Short mmCIF file of C-alpha atoms in Angstrom, two decimals:
data_model
loop_
_atom_site.label_atom_id
_atom_site.label_comp_id
_atom_site.label_asym_id
_atom_site.label_seq_id
_atom_site.Cartn_x
_atom_site.Cartn_y
_atom_site.Cartn_z
CA MET A 18 24.54 -31.32 96.00
CA SER A 19 25.59 -34.33 98.07
CA LYS A 20 24.67 -37.77 97.17
CA ASN A 21 22.45 -38.05 100.36
CA ASP A 22 20.96 -34.65 99.28
CA ILE A 23 19.93 -36.13 95.95
CA ILE A 24 18.57 -39.26 97.89
CA ASN A 25 16.28 -37.24 100.31
CA ARG A 26 15.22 -35.26 97.37
CA ARG A 27 14.02 -38.43 95.61
CA GLU A 28 12.26 -39.48 98.87
CA LEU A 29 10.22 -36.49 98.92
CA LEU A 30 9.53 -36.20 95.22
CA ALA A 31 8.35 -39.81 95.05
CA THR A 32 6.09 -39.73 97.95
CA ALA A 33 4.67 -36.45 97.09
CA THR A 34 3.64 -37.18 93.41
CA ALA A 35 2.37 -40.69 94.30
CA MET A 36 0.00 -38.87 96.64
CA GLY A 37 -1.12 -36.67 94.16
CA ALA A 38 0.98 -33.43 94.35
CA SER A 39 1.95 -32.17 90.85
CA ILE A 40 5.57 -32.41 89.73
CA SER A 41 5.73 -28.61 89.80
CA ALA A 42 4.36 -28.61 93.38
CA ALA A 43 6.51 -31.25 94.62
CA TYR A 44 9.49 -29.49 93.52
CA ALA A 45 8.22 -26.24 95.04
CA SER A 46 7.81 -28.05 98.26
CA LEU A 47 11.56 -28.35 98.05
CA GLY A 48 12.19 -24.75 97.28
CA LEU A 49 12.97 -25.62 93.79
CA THR A 50 11.76 -25.42 90.18
CA VAL A 51 11.39 -28.41 88.04
CA PRO A 52 14.72 -28.88 86.01
CA GLY A 53 14.60 -27.43 82.43
CA ILE A 54 15.44 -29.79 79.63
CA ALA A 55 17.68 -28.90 76.49
CA GLU A 56 15.23 -28.55 73.54
CA GLU A 57 16.17 -30.95 70.92
CA LYS A 58 13.42 -31.01 68.36
CA PRO A 59 13.98 -34.11 66.25
CA MET A 60 12.77 -34.30 62.55
CA ARG A 61 9.82 -36.18 61.90
CA GLY A 62 10.37 -39.65 59.93
CA GLY A 63 13.04 -42.15 59.84
CA THR A 64 13.53 -45.48 61.40
CA ALA A 65 15.52 -46.55 64.82
CA ARG A 66 16.73 -49.81 65.26
CA ILE A 67 17.17 -50.97 69.06
CA GLN A 68 18.96 -53.94 70.33
CA GLN A 69 16.76 -55.90 72.52
CA SER A 70 15.61 -59.54 73.17
CA ILE A 71 12.39 -60.27 71.57
CA ILE A 72 10.38 -62.14 74.13
CA GLY A 73 7.23 -63.49 73.18
CA LEU A 74 4.04 -61.56 73.88
CA LYS A 75 1.43 -62.76 76.44
CA ASP A 76 -1.29 -61.27 78.59
CA PRO A 77 -0.08 -58.08 79.87
CA ARG A 78 -1.06 -58.57 83.55
CA THR A 79 1.30 -61.58 83.41
CA TRP A 80 4.26 -59.92 81.73
CA ASP A 81 7.60 -60.61 83.66
CA TRP A 82 10.15 -59.08 81.58
CA PRO A 83 10.17 -55.45 80.66
CA GLN A 84 11.49 -56.18 77.19
CA ILE A 85 7.98 -57.45 76.44
CA ALA A 86 6.58 -53.94 77.44
CA ASN A 87 8.78 -52.03 75.64
CA PHE A 88 7.70 -53.48 72.13
CA ALA A 89 4.11 -53.06 73.26
CA ARG A 90 4.53 -49.58 74.38
CA GLY A 91 4.05 -48.63 70.55
CA TRP A 92 0.35 -49.04 71.07
CA LEU A 93 -0.32 -49.98 74.65
CA GLU A 94 0.18 -46.89 77.24
CA TYR A 95 -0.28 -46.48 80.59
CA LEU A 96 -2.29 -44.43 83.22
CA VAL A 97 0.64 -43.29 84.87
CA GLU A 98 4.34 -42.83 83.94
CA TYR A 99 7.35 -43.01 86.26
CA GLN A 100 10.15 -40.30 85.51
CA SER A 101 13.97 -40.74 85.95
CA ASP A 102 13.79 -38.06 88.83
CA GLY A 103 11.50 -40.20 90.84
CA THR A 104 8.30 -38.37 90.11
CA LEU A 105 5.15 -39.86 88.74
CA ARG A 106 3.28 -38.03 86.05
CA GLY A 107 -0.14 -38.65 84.44
CA MET A 108 0.01 -40.42 80.99
CA LEU A 109 -3.57 -41.26 79.99
CA LEU A 110 -4.39 -39.88 83.34
CA GLU A 111 -4.63 -36.22 83.56
CA GLY A 112 -4.25 -36.26 87.25
CA TRP A 113 -5.03 -37.89 90.51
CA THR A 114 -5.86 -36.69 94.29
CA SER A 115 -5.64 -38.64 97.48
CA ASN A 116 -6.79 -38.11 100.96
CA GLU A 117 -4.24 -38.04 104.01
CA ASP A 118 -4.26 -41.54 104.84
CA ALA A 119 -4.18 -43.15 101.26
CA THR A 120 -7.67 -44.77 101.86
CA GLU A 121 -9.26 -42.55 98.74
CA PHE A 122 -7.85 -41.66 95.65
CA ILE A 123 -9.91 -39.80 92.41
CA LEU A 124 -8.25 -40.77 89.09
CA THR A 125 -8.99 -38.30 86.56
CA LEU A 126 -8.64 -39.13 82.80
CA ARG A 127 -7.14 -36.55 79.96
CA ASP A 128 -10.32 -35.59 77.97
CA ASN A 129 -8.57 -36.13 74.33
CA ILE A 130 -7.88 -39.60 74.35
CA PHE A 131 -9.04 -42.22 71.51
CA TRP A 132 -8.54 -45.87 71.11
CA ASN A 133 -7.04 -46.58 67.69
CA THR A 134 -10.37 -47.72 66.73
CA GLY A 135 -11.74 -44.31 66.96
CA GLU A 136 -13.84 -44.81 70.11
CA LYS A 137 -13.20 -42.57 72.87
CA LEU A 138 -11.45 -43.57 76.24
CA ASP A 139 -13.55 -43.08 79.10
CA ALA A 140 -13.73 -44.35 82.70
CA ALA A 141 -16.14 -47.12 82.35
CA HIS A 142 -13.00 -48.52 80.28
CA ILE A 143 -10.58 -48.01 83.24
CA ARG A 144 -13.22 -49.47 85.58
CA TRP A 145 -13.27 -52.67 83.52
CA LEU A 146 -9.25 -52.59 83.44
CA PHE A 147 -9.28 -52.74 87.32
CA GLU A 148 -11.48 -55.70 87.10
CA TYR A 149 -9.04 -57.43 84.62
CA TRP A 150 -6.17 -56.62 86.80
CA CYS A 151 -7.78 -57.87 90.01
CA ASP A 152 -8.71 -61.02 88.82
CA ASN A 153 -6.39 -63.04 91.06
CA SER A 154 -7.66 -66.36 89.77
CA VAL A 155 -5.26 -65.81 86.52
CA PRO A 156 -2.21 -67.56 86.88
CA ASN A 157 1.00 -65.39 87.37
CA ASN A 158 -1.18 -62.25 87.43
CA SER A 159 1.17 -60.00 89.43
CA MET A 160 -1.14 -57.08 88.86
CA ALA A 161 -3.31 -58.55 91.45
CA SER A 162 -0.61 -58.60 93.85
CA ARG A 163 0.42 -54.99 93.02
CA LEU A 164 -3.11 -54.15 93.67
CA ASP A 165 -4.00 -56.41 96.50
CA SER A 166 -5.74 -53.64 98.54
CA LEU A 167 -8.51 -53.88 95.88
CA VAL A 168 -8.86 -57.65 95.67
CA ASP A 169 -11.54 -59.53 97.84
CA PRO A 170 -9.44 -62.35 99.52
CA ASN A 171 -12.70 -64.13 99.69
CA THR A 172 -13.59 -64.15 95.79
CA ASN A 173 -10.14 -63.26 94.27
CA THR A 174 -11.66 -60.34 92.44
CA LEU A 175 -12.16 -56.61 92.53
CA ILE A 176 -14.01 -55.73 95.81
CA ILE A 177 -17.39 -54.35 95.00
CA ASP A 178 -17.52 -50.55 95.35
CA SER A 179 -13.70 -50.42 95.25
CA VAL A 180 -13.79 -48.40 92.25
CA ILE A 181 -16.69 -46.32 91.42
CA LEU A 182 -17.38 -44.45 88.41
CA LEU A 183 -18.16 -40.69 89.11
CA ASP A 184 -18.65 -39.68 85.58
CA SER A 185 -17.08 -40.34 82.20
CA ARG A 186 -13.54 -39.08 83.16
CA ASN A 187 -13.30 -39.68 87.09
CA LEU A 188 -13.03 -42.63 89.17
CA LEU A 189 -13.15 -43.04 92.88
CA ILE A 190 -10.42 -45.79 94.29
CA ARG A 191 -11.32 -47.12 97.86
CA PRO A 192 -8.74 -49.68 99.09
CA ARG A 193 -9.73 -52.10 101.66
CA TYR A 194 -6.60 -50.95 103.59
CA PRO A 195 -4.28 -47.78 103.33
CA ASP A 196 -2.15 -48.13 100.32
CA ILE A 197 0.72 -45.74 99.08
CA THR A 198 1.64 -47.77 96.03
CA ILE A 199 -1.27 -47.82 94.13
CA ILE A 200 -0.33 -44.91 91.85
CA SER A 201 3.17 -46.17 91.37
CA SER A 202 1.91 -49.66 90.67
CA LEU A 203 -0.04 -47.94 87.74
CA ALA A 204 3.12 -47.06 86.15
CA ASP A 205 4.77 -50.59 86.48
CA TYR A 206 5.04 -52.29 83.05
CA PRO A 207 2.67 -54.98 83.48
CA ALA A 208 0.06 -52.19 83.96
CA ALA A 209 -0.48 -51.70 80.24
CA VAL A 210 -4.10 -50.22 79.38
CA VAL A 211 -5.64 -52.82 77.13
CA HIS A 212 -9.29 -52.53 75.48
CA PRO A 213 -12.13 -54.58 76.98
CA LYS A 214 -12.75 -56.35 73.70
CA GLY A 215 -9.01 -56.95 72.98
CA THR A 216 -7.54 -60.39 73.06
CA TYR A 217 -4.30 -60.61 74.85
CA SER A 218 -2.52 -64.11 74.81
CA GLU A 219 0.39 -65.99 73.62
CA THR A 220 -1.48 -66.95 70.50
CA GLU A 221 -3.12 -63.83 69.67
CA PHE A 222 -2.51 -60.22 70.84
CA SER A 223 -4.93 -57.48 69.54
CA PRO A 224 -3.43 -54.46 68.07
CA ILE A 225 -6.14 -52.03 69.85
CA GLY A 226 -4.39 -49.47 72.06
CA THR A 227 -4.00 -45.78 72.47
CA GLY A 228 -0.56 -45.18 71.45
CA PRO A 229 1.03 -43.68 68.14
CA TYR A 230 2.27 -47.00 66.72
CA LYS A 231 0.94 -50.36 65.60
CA PRO A 232 2.37 -53.79 65.23
CA ASP A 233 3.77 -54.62 61.99
CA TYR A 234 5.94 -57.69 62.38
CA PHE A 235 6.91 -60.10 65.36
CA ALA A 236 9.19 -62.95 65.47
CA GLU A 237 10.36 -64.10 68.71
CA GLY A 238 13.99 -64.22 69.26
CA GLU A 239 14.55 -62.46 66.24
CA ARG A 240 12.99 -59.07 65.36
CA ALA A 241 10.03 -57.08 65.86
CA VAL A 242 8.79 -54.02 64.21
CA LEU A 243 6.31 -51.02 64.99
CA VAL A 244 5.28 -48.69 62.30
CA ARG A 245 3.51 -45.19 62.95
CA ASN A 246 -0.39 -45.67 62.69
CA ASP A 247 -1.25 -43.01 60.31
CA GLU A 248 -5.14 -43.72 60.70
CA HIS A 249 -4.80 -42.92 64.49
CA GLU A 250 -4.88 -39.15 65.94
CA TRP A 251 -2.56 -39.77 68.55
CA TRP A 252 -3.47 -37.51 71.64
CA GLY A 253 0.12 -36.75 72.58
CA TYR A 254 0.80 -34.79 69.61
CA LEU A 255 -1.39 -31.95 70.96
CA THR A 256 -0.46 -32.60 74.59
CA GLU A 257 2.20 -30.32 76.26
CA GLY A 258 5.08 -32.50 77.64
CA PHE A 259 4.65 -35.42 75.27
CA SER A 260 4.30 -34.37 71.57
CA GLY A 261 6.92 -36.58 70.09
CA ALA A 262 6.38 -40.06 68.34
CA TYR A 263 8.52 -38.61 65.51
CA LEU A 264 9.75 -41.94 64.19
CA ASP A 265 7.94 -43.69 61.15
CA LYS A 266 9.13 -47.11 62.02
CA ILE A 267 10.99 -48.67 65.10
CA GLU A 268 12.69 -51.97 64.79
CA PHE A 269 13.74 -54.22 67.71
CA ILE A 270 16.63 -56.47 66.77
CA ASP A 271 17.52 -59.65 68.91
CA THR A 272 21.50 -60.21 68.72
CA GLY A 273 21.35 -62.71 71.76
CA THR A 274 22.69 -62.29 75.06
CA ASP A 275 26.43 -61.96 74.23
CA PRO A 276 27.54 -58.54 74.50
CA TYR A 277 30.18 -59.00 71.85
CA ASN A 278 27.39 -59.21 69.48
CA TYR A 279 26.28 -55.93 70.54
CA ILE A 280 29.59 -54.35 69.65
CA LYS A 281 29.83 -56.07 66.26
CA ALA A 282 26.24 -54.60 65.31
CA ILE A 283 27.39 -51.49 66.27
CA GLU A 284 30.63 -51.98 63.96
CA LEU A 285 28.58 -53.04 61.27
CA GLY A 286 25.82 -50.25 61.16
CA GLN A 287 23.13 -52.57 62.04
CA ILE A 288 21.59 -51.07 65.29
CA ASP A 289 21.16 -47.63 66.63
CA MET A 290 20.58 -47.98 70.25
CA LEU A 291 21.17 -50.60 72.81
CA TYR A 292 18.72 -51.80 75.49
CA GLN A 293 21.55 -51.48 77.96
CA ASN A 294 25.33 -52.03 78.21
CA THR A 295 27.59 -53.74 80.68
CA GLY A 296 31.01 -54.18 82.01
CA ILE A 297 34.17 -54.15 79.54
CA PHE A 298 31.48 -53.44 77.01
CA ILE A 299 30.93 -49.83 78.10
CA ASP A 300 34.46 -48.67 77.13
CA MET A 301 34.11 -50.60 73.79
CA ALA A 302 31.14 -48.80 72.98
CA ASP A 303 32.69 -45.41 74.02
CA SER A 304 35.52 -46.09 71.67
CA LEU A 305 33.14 -46.45 68.65
CA GLY A 306 31.92 -42.85 69.42
CA TRP A 307 28.53 -43.69 70.53
CA ALA A 308 26.73 -41.51 73.21
CA LYS A 309 26.65 -42.97 76.54
CA TYR A 310 23.84 -42.62 79.00
CA SER A 311 23.84 -43.80 82.68
CA THR A 312 21.41 -43.77 85.78
CA ASN A 313 21.33 -44.94 89.49
CA SER A 314 18.77 -47.43 90.00
CA SER A 315 17.59 -50.02 92.64
CA ALA A 316 18.06 -52.61 89.74
CA THR A 317 19.93 -55.74 91.02
CA LEU A 318 20.68 -59.33 91.09
CA VAL A 319 19.39 -61.69 93.73
CA LEU A 320 20.47 -65.05 94.45
CA ARG A 321 17.48 -66.98 95.73
CA GLN A 322 16.49 -70.30 96.94
CA LYS A 323 13.04 -71.90 96.69
CA HIS A 324 12.31 -72.68 100.13
CA ASP A 325 10.14 -75.98 99.63
CA THR A 326 12.64 -77.71 97.37
CA ILE A 327 13.49 -81.25 97.97
CA ILE A 328 16.87 -82.46 97.35
CA GLU A 329 18.04 -85.85 98.09
CA GLY A 330 15.13 -86.08 100.28
CA LEU A 331 15.87 -83.06 102.30
CA GLN A 332 14.34 -79.65 102.32
CA PRO A 333 17.73 -77.63 102.91
CA PHE A 334 16.39 -74.24 101.73
CA SER A 335 13.48 -74.45 104.43
CA ASN A 336 16.18 -74.40 107.23
CA THR A 337 17.06 -70.79 108.33
CA SER A 338 20.64 -71.68 109.46
CA ILE A 339 21.46 -73.34 105.93
CA ARG A 340 20.31 -70.03 104.27
CA GLN A 341 22.55 -68.15 106.72
CA ALA A 342 25.49 -70.29 105.71
CA PHE A 343 24.94 -69.25 102.13
CA GLN A 344 24.75 -65.53 102.84
CA LEU A 345 27.66 -65.51 105.07
CA ALA A 346 29.97 -67.49 102.72
CA ILE A 347 29.62 -64.81 99.76
CA LYS A 348 31.35 -61.45 100.04
CA ASN A 349 29.05 -59.01 98.27
CA GLU A 350 31.88 -57.01 97.14
CA VAL A 351 33.58 -59.68 95.25
CA CYS A 352 30.51 -60.46 93.37
CA LEU A 353 30.17 -56.61 92.59
CA GLU A 354 33.94 -56.67 91.43
CA LEU A 355 33.86 -60.04 89.51
CA GLY A 356 30.15 -60.18 88.18
CA TYR A 357 29.56 -56.16 87.42
CA ASP A 358 33.00 -54.78 87.00
CA SER A 359 32.35 -52.87 90.10
CA ILE A 360 30.09 -50.31 88.30
CA GLY A 361 27.37 -50.55 91.14
CA ASP A 362 27.15 -50.27 94.90
CA VAL A 363 27.37 -53.09 97.42
CA ALA A 364 24.14 -54.12 98.45
CA GLU A 365 23.00 -55.66 101.73
CA ASN A 366 20.91 -58.48 101.35
CA HIS A 367 17.43 -57.15 102.23
CA HIS A 368 16.50 -55.63 98.79
CA VAL A 369 15.79 -51.98 100.11
CA CYS A 370 18.01 -49.52 98.30
CA PRO A 371 19.33 -46.33 99.54
CA ILE A 372 17.70 -44.45 96.81
CA HIS A 373 14.38 -45.82 98.15
CA PRO A 374 12.52 -43.33 100.06
CA GLU A 375 11.95 -45.64 102.91
CA TYR A 376 15.48 -47.14 103.07
CA ALA A 377 16.62 -47.47 106.67
CA GLU A 378 20.39 -47.89 107.42
CA ILE A 379 20.92 -51.20 109.66
CA GLU A 380 23.79 -53.19 110.83
CA PRO A 381 24.69 -55.52 107.89
CA ASN A 382 25.29 -59.20 108.00
CA VAL A 383 29.26 -59.71 108.16
CA PHE A 384 31.05 -61.85 105.46
CA ASP A 385 31.98 -64.82 107.49
CA PRO A 386 33.06 -67.91 105.80
CA LYS A 387 34.52 -69.90 108.84
CA LYS A 388 30.73 -69.57 110.54
CA ALA A 389 29.23 -70.41 107.33
CA ARG A 390 31.35 -73.67 107.19
CA ASP A 391 30.31 -74.40 110.80
CA LEU A 392 26.60 -73.83 110.22
CA LEU A 393 26.97 -76.24 106.95
CA TYR A 394 28.70 -78.92 108.61
CA GLN A 395 26.44 -78.91 111.42
CA SER A 396 23.59 -79.89 108.97
CA GLU A 397 22.18 -82.49 107.18
CA ALA A 398 22.74 -80.53 103.85
CA ARG A 399 26.69 -80.96 104.36
CA GLU A 400 26.61 -83.79 101.50
CA ILE A 401 24.05 -82.37 99.29
CA GLU A 402 25.35 -81.02 95.79
CA PHE A 403 23.58 -77.93 94.95
CA THR A 404 23.18 -76.35 91.51
CA LEU A 405 22.84 -72.56 90.96
CA HIS A 406 21.11 -71.46 87.61
CA THR A 407 21.95 -68.41 85.91
CA LEU A 408 21.02 -66.82 82.50
CA ASP A 409 23.49 -67.16 79.89
CA ASP A 410 24.44 -63.60 79.48
CA GLU A 411 27.44 -61.63 80.66
CA PHE A 412 26.75 -60.12 84.27
CA ASN A 413 24.34 -62.86 85.28
CA ARG A 414 26.77 -65.69 84.55
CA ASN A 415 29.73 -63.89 85.89
CA THR A 416 28.03 -63.11 89.28
CA GLY A 417 27.14 -66.85 89.37
CA ALA A 418 30.30 -67.82 88.95
CA ALA A 419 31.79 -65.61 91.66
CA ALA A 420 29.24 -66.67 94.18
CA VAL A 421 29.81 -70.35 93.20
CA ALA A 422 33.61 -69.81 93.63
CA GLN A 423 33.10 -68.52 97.33
CA LEU A 424 30.62 -71.18 98.28
CA LYS A 425 32.86 -73.81 97.27
CA ASP A 426 35.72 -71.99 99.35
CA ALA A 427 33.50 -72.19 102.33
CA GLY A 428 32.88 -75.75 101.70
CA PHE A 429 29.85 -76.25 99.83
CA LYS A 430 29.35 -78.69 96.96
CA ILE A 431 27.82 -76.78 94.26
CA LYS A 432 27.98 -76.35 90.60
CA GLN A 433 26.58 -73.60 88.10
CA ILE A 434 24.25 -74.37 85.11
CA ILE A 435 24.21 -71.75 82.77
CA VAL A 436 20.74 -71.76 81.08
CA PRO A 437 19.66 -70.33 77.46
CA GLU A 438 17.74 -67.17 77.42
CA LYS A 439 14.50 -68.70 76.22
CA THR A 440 14.38 -71.29 78.53
CA TYR A 441 15.56 -68.95 81.56
CA ARG A 442 12.89 -66.37 80.67
CA GLN A 443 10.07 -69.06 80.76
CA ASN A 444 11.07 -70.58 84.04
CA TRP A 445 12.72 -68.00 86.01
CA SER A 446 10.44 -68.41 89.07
CA LYS A 447 10.54 -72.38 89.05
CA TYR A 448 14.45 -72.98 89.80
CA ASP A 449 15.56 -74.27 93.17
CA PHE A 450 18.16 -71.96 93.33
CA SER A 451 19.13 -69.13 90.79
CA VAL A 452 20.25 -65.67 90.04
CA THR A 453 17.19 -63.51 89.02
CA GLU A 454 17.46 -59.91 87.77
CA TRP A 455 14.88 -57.63 89.56
CA ASN A 456 14.22 -53.95 88.14
CA HIS A 457 14.02 -50.73 89.74
CA ARG A 458 10.77 -49.88 91.71
CA ALA A 459 10.03 -46.20 92.77
CA LEU A 460 9.15 -47.17 96.51
CA GLY A 461 10.84 -49.86 98.69
CA ILE A 462 7.89 -51.15 100.09
CA GLN A 463 6.61 -51.77 96.57
CA ILE A 464 9.47 -54.13 95.92
CA ILE A 465 9.05 -56.11 99.20
CA SER A 466 5.25 -56.45 98.89
CA LEU A 467 5.94 -57.67 95.33
CA ALA A 468 8.54 -60.03 96.11
CA TYR A 469 8.66 -61.28 99.59
CA ARG A 470 4.65 -61.11 101.07
CA SER A 471 3.35 -64.56 101.37
CA ASN A 472 1.72 -66.40 98.43
CA GLN A 473 2.26 -63.70 95.84
CA PRO A 474 3.05 -64.67 92.01
CA TRP A 475 6.46 -62.93 92.06
CA ASN A 476 7.53 -64.40 95.69
CA GLU A 477 9.77 -66.91 94.07
CA THR A 478 11.25 -67.97 97.52
CA GLY A 479 8.12 -68.91 98.79
CA TYR A 480 9.10 -67.25 101.71
CA SER A 481 6.14 -66.96 104.36
CA ASN A 482 6.14 -64.90 107.77
CA LYS A 483 2.95 -63.62 109.43
CA ASP A 484 4.86 -61.16 111.47
CA PHE A 485 6.83 -59.94 108.34
CA ASP A 486 3.34 -59.63 106.40
CA ASN A 487 2.09 -57.50 109.03
CA LEU A 488 4.87 -55.23 109.09
CA VAL A 489 4.68 -54.99 105.27
CA HIS A 490 0.81 -54.22 105.43
CA GLN A 491 1.34 -51.64 107.93
CA ALA A 492 4.15 -49.92 105.74
CA LEU A 493 1.88 -49.97 102.88
CA GLY A 494 -0.51 -47.64 104.73
CA THR A 495 2.09 -45.41 105.99
CA VAL A 496 2.31 -41.96 104.20
CA ASP A 497 4.87 -40.29 106.38
CA VAL A 498 8.19 -41.38 105.25
CA THR A 499 9.91 -41.09 108.58
CA LYS A 500 7.37 -43.46 110.19
CA ARG A 501 7.85 -45.82 107.31
CA LYS A 502 11.52 -45.78 107.68
CA LEU A 503 11.04 -47.10 111.28
CA LEU A 504 8.79 -50.25 109.85
CA MET A 505 11.26 -50.49 106.99
CA ALA A 506 14.11 -50.99 109.37
CA LYS A 507 12.26 -53.83 111.07
CA ILE A 508 11.44 -55.56 107.81
CA GLU A 509 15.29 -55.33 106.74
CA LYS A 510 16.19 -57.01 109.74
CA ILE A 511 13.80 -59.90 109.44
CA MET A 512 15.14 -60.30 105.90
CA LEU A 513 18.80 -60.66 107.24
CA ARG A 514 17.44 -62.92 110.23
CA ASP A 515 15.73 -65.24 107.77
CA ALA A 516 18.51 -64.96 105.23
CA VAL A 517 15.72 -64.58 102.47
CA ILE A 518 18.01 -63.64 100.01
CA ILE A 519 21.53 -63.14 98.80
CA GLN A 520 21.62 -59.61 97.21
CA PRO A 521 25.37 -58.72 96.30
CA PHE A 522 24.88 -55.21 94.57
CA TRP A 523 22.86 -52.47 92.98
CA ARG A 524 23.42 -51.82 89.33
CA HIS A 525 24.17 -48.58 87.72
CA LEU A 526 22.70 -48.72 84.35
CA TYR A 527 24.27 -47.71 81.08
CA ARG A 528 23.20 -47.39 77.55
CA HIS A 529 24.63 -46.48 74.30
CA ALA A 530 22.94 -45.07 71.26
CA HIS A 531 24.05 -43.31 67.97
CA PRO A 532 24.79 -39.55 68.88
CA ASN A 533 22.20 -38.20 66.52
CA LEU A 534 19.57 -40.34 68.29
CA VAL A 535 17.43 -38.15 70.69
CA GLY A 536 15.23 -39.54 73.42
CA ALA A 537 17.71 -42.62 74.08
CA GLN A 538 18.66 -41.84 77.64
CA ILE A 539 18.48 -44.82 80.00
CA HIS A 540 15.55 -45.06 82.26
CA PRO A 541 15.91 -46.46 85.99
CA THR A 542 13.43 -49.14 85.12
CA LEU A 543 14.74 -49.80 81.75
CA GLU A 544 11.58 -48.75 79.91
CA ILE A 545 11.96 -47.32 76.58
CA GLN A 546 9.54 -44.20 76.18
CA LEU A 547 9.56 -44.73 72.42
CA TYR A 548 7.52 -41.59 71.89
CA LYS A 549 10.55 -39.56 72.76
CA LEU A 550 12.76 -41.16 70.02
CA GLY A 551 13.79 -39.13 66.81
CA TRP A 552 16.48 -38.27 64.71
CA MET A 553 18.39 -34.93 64.55
CA GLN A 554 18.51 -33.03 61.26
#
């Protein structure tokens, strides 16, 4: 099967399951059967130690790093789960249906779900959950952005009668405009299902949830521990396709952002699984005999400027020609080679990936450092010294260095500041000019709506364009992939014309794990499905 065949298959699977088709029906529509998975039945018990950054807990709807969610997945679960093949399946939901134009959805809960307090999960809890998600008055609540079609723009709260209780297991969802991203948004990591009586903040984080584990220890930047909740009868034990939750204990160990520490921890037998692996460290882990897993994804790095930034009395990033100069000065292939060891694909500066269903192939902007220099020297910004902030890790830092070197070659005065992890993660959206890591999303329009629509919490550039917003609005309501591609072509062209971002490459993702650890495959979104982990006999 060719790469294009695989991409086309993902297109249909992602769209079909988002609109309510079962996974088997989605595959059948392509004349295929659901791929079989080799049965590896782990033993029950044991401990797995996962290398991962330990980032402080906070209100889930404001989570901005998947590592936070990976720890909390032990007890906080999701209505919908995104699969590596591009399909969506119900987790706490048994299923969902949609009308043809994505203006009505019926969500159906599984019948055997209980909170770990002993209370049964019912549709009233989920009705409250939508109110919680759609409270746009909460700072940095990106769920309100994801579910914008359910938010009243006048009250910044859930629209009355947009989520209707039908009975104890069923809800009717009626967005104010057609929205194909509702179901896929429920699988995104800030969409954790929390209890109405729980407290979820930086100072107090409730252990109430539906998952098989409970938090036992948490120290930011050091270590976090989950243990099996023996007092809770987890629904997955008796549910086909889930089962699992084999481990008695799961430890997350923060070794810092230097990958050499990962390799040393493997050699010393201190960890059993990496969050991810990059660059030359992939071969190092191979040589130690660990199992290697990989996946294609739309995970990426974006060099972005905050458009309202004032530097030396000027607003250079509000000037489209200055942003164009930055973009034209950087050869994306060089950033891929020097920043990510060429382990990925060159991107086109518009943040829509060829594996997205609605990706449209358009004429890319061409690397032209001479034109970049001319645009710079014709502007008031020619004497400004710019600063690029990057996370102090391997590939963020190296990609930033490759970009800065090219910008200097084109005549820019620019320096790089490497920021410690905790400081960077707390301030990622506030820097004037920085490198930001963006994770995979199922649909291209998901990421565009989340990151570039006007006045959204994760629109870190501050980009605002009414024509662009109108096209995004249309694409959100366009079920037909072919028609959505036409809209996406226009969106991509505006992204290039306005030089909204510099996006050098798409990342191929890698993970290493102990060869006897089952369920450690890397997921396109970097989520760790903890219930799948276990040890072979």
